[in-house]
Amino acid sequence: MSIGHALLGLLEGGPRHGYDLKRAYDERFGHDRPLHYGQVYSTLSRLLKNGFVSEAGVEAGDGPERKRYAITDAGVTDVERWLGTPEKPEPYLQNTLYAKVVLALLSGRSATEVLDTQRSAHLGTMRDLTRRKTDGDLADQLICDFALFHLEADLRWLELTAARLDKLAEEVAR
Amino acid sequence: MTLLTAEGLYKSFGKTNALDGAGISIREGEVVAIMGPSGSGKSTLLHCLAGILPPDSGTVTYRDRELTTMNDGARSELRRTEFGFVFQFGQLVPELTCLENVALPLRLSGMKRRDAERASKEWMARLEVDTVADQRPGETSGGQGQRVAVARALVTSPKVVFADEPTGALDSLNGERVMHLLTTAARETGAAVVLVTHEPRVAAYSDREVVVRDGRSRDVEFVR
Ligand SMILES: Nc1ncnc2c1ncn2[C@@H]1O[C@H](COP(=O)(O)OP(=O)(O)O)[C@@H](O)[C@H]1O
Ligand SMILES: [Mg+2]
């Protein structure tokens, strides 16, 4: 997640203090990983240096938390560019699980065990997400569904691999 | 407390060994997913557990009663009073209204029509299908039909609900709605659910899973 772009996007609604921004970010996107204040201020100072935000008034007192930030035209252009650029689809080729299965087969250990252990861990996480989803609002549902669909894809791969283990064992043994 | 136990189940159809030494144990009130690839023996295991299909060998015990040695009459009585069933589709009587379908198991147990329909309406409201009470199953959507079927399975307050791919014919949103309502209602009434599914997102509504491969079951919690 590009925190800079997310903060810029939030600033499009109007100028805000750093702590306001952090709260808004955490509420919408940071449920599992809230921002540190340090992160917010270092990101803001980078955005300031690049001309994507400007200072919009300082309250009495000192310290960074007194400053309000506003998005600039250059910042709006940058958000637009970010939204218009697709995220790079994950290549998913550095597959640790595949390596574990092959190494289990090569060493005469149980590859089924590797697959079963992983399936069980995946389903455990899926259960937690399902619970959070059923107790939550629409935002929770969408965030959890994203994770659930990805975990489900892994599980499909685990099942498919379990069904092909005999064949894979033959090929690995060659 | 353990409610239902199967041990050493074997079942073949001609040359196919559908069950090859399967076992499983279901505790009161828990939701257990039976998972595994297609053709692995999940439905056969469920049918044996529910006393619908006699195994060639092995035992199925409900509380302290052995289903495998009971006579047919006693077994269907047990099914009617203690178990509820939800299948993939085709379980509702097409000529009856949805309300009459839900009330049917109560009527078969001798309950008066008015009482049966009152109880059925409550269950239909809980499953959010009270709006289709007067329609026939053919006039409802797939998701509504399955929720009517769940209401019918729960109306007798069973101790175990057997559900074989209950969301298999539904899109994912409707499937999840059925699963949410089914598991919530079962948890509230303390019914155990034995859920056959090959879909991980459906299985995620369970408390634990048992995997069937080639007619043998692997009970994850019992292996550990
Ligand atoms: N009534 C039947 N007659 C013949 N073969 C059957 C019958 N029921 C199941 N089988 C076979 O037994 C095996 C297990 O079937 P089933 O329990 O339906 O698997 P699953 O539900 O996991 O897909 C399959 O090979 C299937 O073709
Ligand atoms: Mg089946």
mmCIF file of C-alpha atoms in Angstrom, chain B residues 84-176:
data_model
loop_
_atom_site.group_PDB
_atom_site.id
_atom_site.type_symbol
_atom_site.label_atom_id
_atom_site.label_comp_id
_atom_site.label_asym_id
_atom_site.label_seq_id
_atom_site.Cartn_x
_atom_site.Cartn_y
_atom_site.Cartn_z
ATOM 1 C CA GLY B 84 -32.592 -32.516 10.039
ATOM 2 C CA PHE B 85 -31.507 -32.590 6.401
ATOM 3 C CA VAL B 86 -30.521 -30.047 3.771
ATOM 4 C CA PHE B 87 -29.405 -31.169 0.336
ATOM 5 C CA GLN B 88 -28.111 -29.361 -2.713
ATOM 6 C CA PHE B 89 -31.576 -29.042 -4.274
ATOM 7 C CA GLY B 90 -34.778 -30.899 -5.058
ATOM 8 C CA GLN B 91 -35.771 -31.597 -1.470
ATOM 9 C CA LEU B 92 -38.923 -29.481 -1.284
ATOM 10 C CA VAL B 93 -42.273 -30.915 -2.377
ATOM 11 C CA PRO B 94 -43.167 -28.887 -5.490
ATOM 12 C CA GLU B 95 -46.945 -29.152 -5.018
ATOM 13 C CA LEU B 96 -46.903 -27.672 -1.513
ATOM 14 C CA THR B 97 -46.380 -24.034 -0.565
ATOM 15 C CA CYS B 98 -43.129 -23.132 1.157
ATOM 16 C CA LEU B 99 -44.947 -22.830 4.480
ATOM 17 C CA GLU B 100 -46.525 -26.290 4.037
ATOM 18 C CA ASN B 101 -43.084 -27.652 3.187
ATOM 19 C CA VAL B 102 -41.569 -26.283 6.374
ATOM 20 C CA ALA B 103 -44.535 -27.534 8.416
ATOM 21 C CA LEU B 104 -44.407 -31.004 6.869
ATOM 22 C CA PRO B 105 -42.044 -32.678 9.358
ATOM 23 C CA LEU B 106 -44.153 -31.374 12.253
ATOM 24 C CA ARG B 107 -47.363 -32.581 10.601
ATOM 25 C CA LEU B 108 -45.775 -36.005 10.066
ATOM 26 C CA SER B 109 -45.051 -36.108 13.803
ATOM 27 C CA GLY B 110 -48.754 -35.547 14.442
ATOM 28 C CA MET B 111 -48.770 -31.843 15.306
ATOM 29 C CA LYS B 112 -51.967 -29.914 14.595
ATOM 30 C CA ARG B 113 -51.930 -27.814 11.445
ATOM 31 C CA ARG B 114 -52.283 -24.467 13.227
ATOM 32 C CA ASP B 115 -49.501 -25.161 15.697
ATOM 33 C CA ALA B 116 -47.248 -26.547 12.982
ATOM 34 C CA GLU B 117 -47.767 -23.510 10.791
ATOM 35 C CA ARG B 118 -47.206 -21.077 13.629
ATOM 36 C CA ALA B 119 -43.868 -22.692 14.490
ATOM 37 C CA SER B 120 -42.969 -22.851 10.808
ATOM 38 C CA LYS B 121 -43.648 -19.161 10.290
ATOM 39 C CA GLU B 122 -41.270 -18.299 13.098
ATOM 40 C CA TRP B 123 -38.537 -20.358 11.510
ATOM 41 C CA MET B 124 -39.184 -18.854 8.111
ATOM 42 C CA ALA B 125 -38.849 -15.376 9.571
ATOM 43 C CA ARG B 126 -35.566 -16.365 11.164
ATOM 44 C CA LEU B 127 -34.282 -17.585 7.819
ATOM 45 C CA GLU B 128 -35.637 -14.407 6.189
ATOM 46 C CA VAL B 129 -38.058 -16.251 3.882
ATOM 47 C CA ASP B 130 -41.397 -15.442 5.538
ATOM 48 C CA THR B 131 -42.176 -13.406 2.413
ATOM 49 C CA VAL B 132 -42.420 -16.541 0.266
ATOM 50 C CA ALA B 133 -44.572 -18.543 2.694
ATOM 51 C CA ASP B 134 -47.508 -18.803 0.287
ATOM 52 C CA GLN B 135 -45.450 -19.431 -2.850
ATOM 53 C CA ARG B 136 -44.528 -22.825 -4.231
ATOM 54 C CA PRO B 137 -40.827 -23.759 -4.245
ATOM 55 C CA GLY B 138 -40.707 -23.397 -8.039
ATOM 56 C CA GLU B 139 -41.650 -19.737 -7.719
ATOM 57 C CA THR B 140 -38.781 -18.813 -5.397
ATOM 58 C CA SER B 141 -35.126 -18.047 -6.154
ATOM 59 C CA GLY B 142 -32.472 -20.681 -5.508
ATOM 60 C CA GLY B 143 -31.260 -18.909 -2.383
ATOM 61 C CA GLN B 144 -34.769 -18.570 -0.983
ATOM 62 C CA GLY B 145 -35.496 -22.239 -1.710
ATOM 63 C CA GLN B 146 -32.402 -23.304 0.218
ATOM 64 C CA ARG B 147 -33.336 -21.110 3.157
ATOM 65 C CA VAL B 148 -36.814 -22.663 3.156
ATOM 66 C CA ALA B 149 -35.090 -26.052 3.217
ATOM 67 C CA VAL B 150 -32.966 -24.931 6.179
ATOM 68 C CA ALA B 151 -36.108 -23.764 8.002
ATOM 69 C CA ARG B 152 -37.653 -27.176 7.370
ATOM 70 C CA ALA B 153 -34.527 -28.919 8.666
ATOM 71 C CA LEU B 154 -34.551 -26.865 11.865
ATOM 72 C CA VAL B 155 -38.273 -26.725 12.614
ATOM 73 C CA THR B 156 -38.248 -29.998 14.569
ATOM 74 C CA SER B 157 -35.352 -28.768 16.817
ATOM 75 C CA PRO B 158 -33.024 -31.545 15.687
ATOM 76 C CA LYS B 159 -29.811 -32.378 17.517
ATOM 77 C CA VAL B 160 -27.920 -32.816 14.242
ATOM 78 C CA VAL B 161 -28.417 -31.118 10.887
ATOM 79 C CA PHE B 162 -26.886 -32.933 7.925
ATOM 80 C CA ALA B 163 -26.165 -30.636 5.018
ATOM 81 C CA ASP B 164 -24.749 -32.039 1.783
ATOM 82 C CA GLU B 165 -23.381 -29.242 -0.433
ATOM 83 C CA PRO B 166 -26.234 -26.950 0.681
ATOM 84 C CA THR B 167 -24.763 -24.048 -1.299
ATOM 85 C CA GLY B 168 -23.612 -26.083 -4.285
ATOM 86 C CA ALA B 169 -26.198 -24.636 -6.658
ATOM 87 C CA LEU B 170 -25.963 -21.019 -5.428
ATOM 88 C CA ASP B 171 -23.772 -18.043 -6.335
ATOM 89 C CA SER B 172 -21.290 -17.037 -3.662
ATOM 90 C CA LEU B 173 -23.324 -14.222 -2.067
ATOM 91 C CA ASN B 174 -26.449 -16.370 -1.732
ATOM 92 C CA GLY B 175 -24.376 -19.326 -0.621
ATOM 93 C CA GLU B 176 -22.797 -17.305 2.161
#
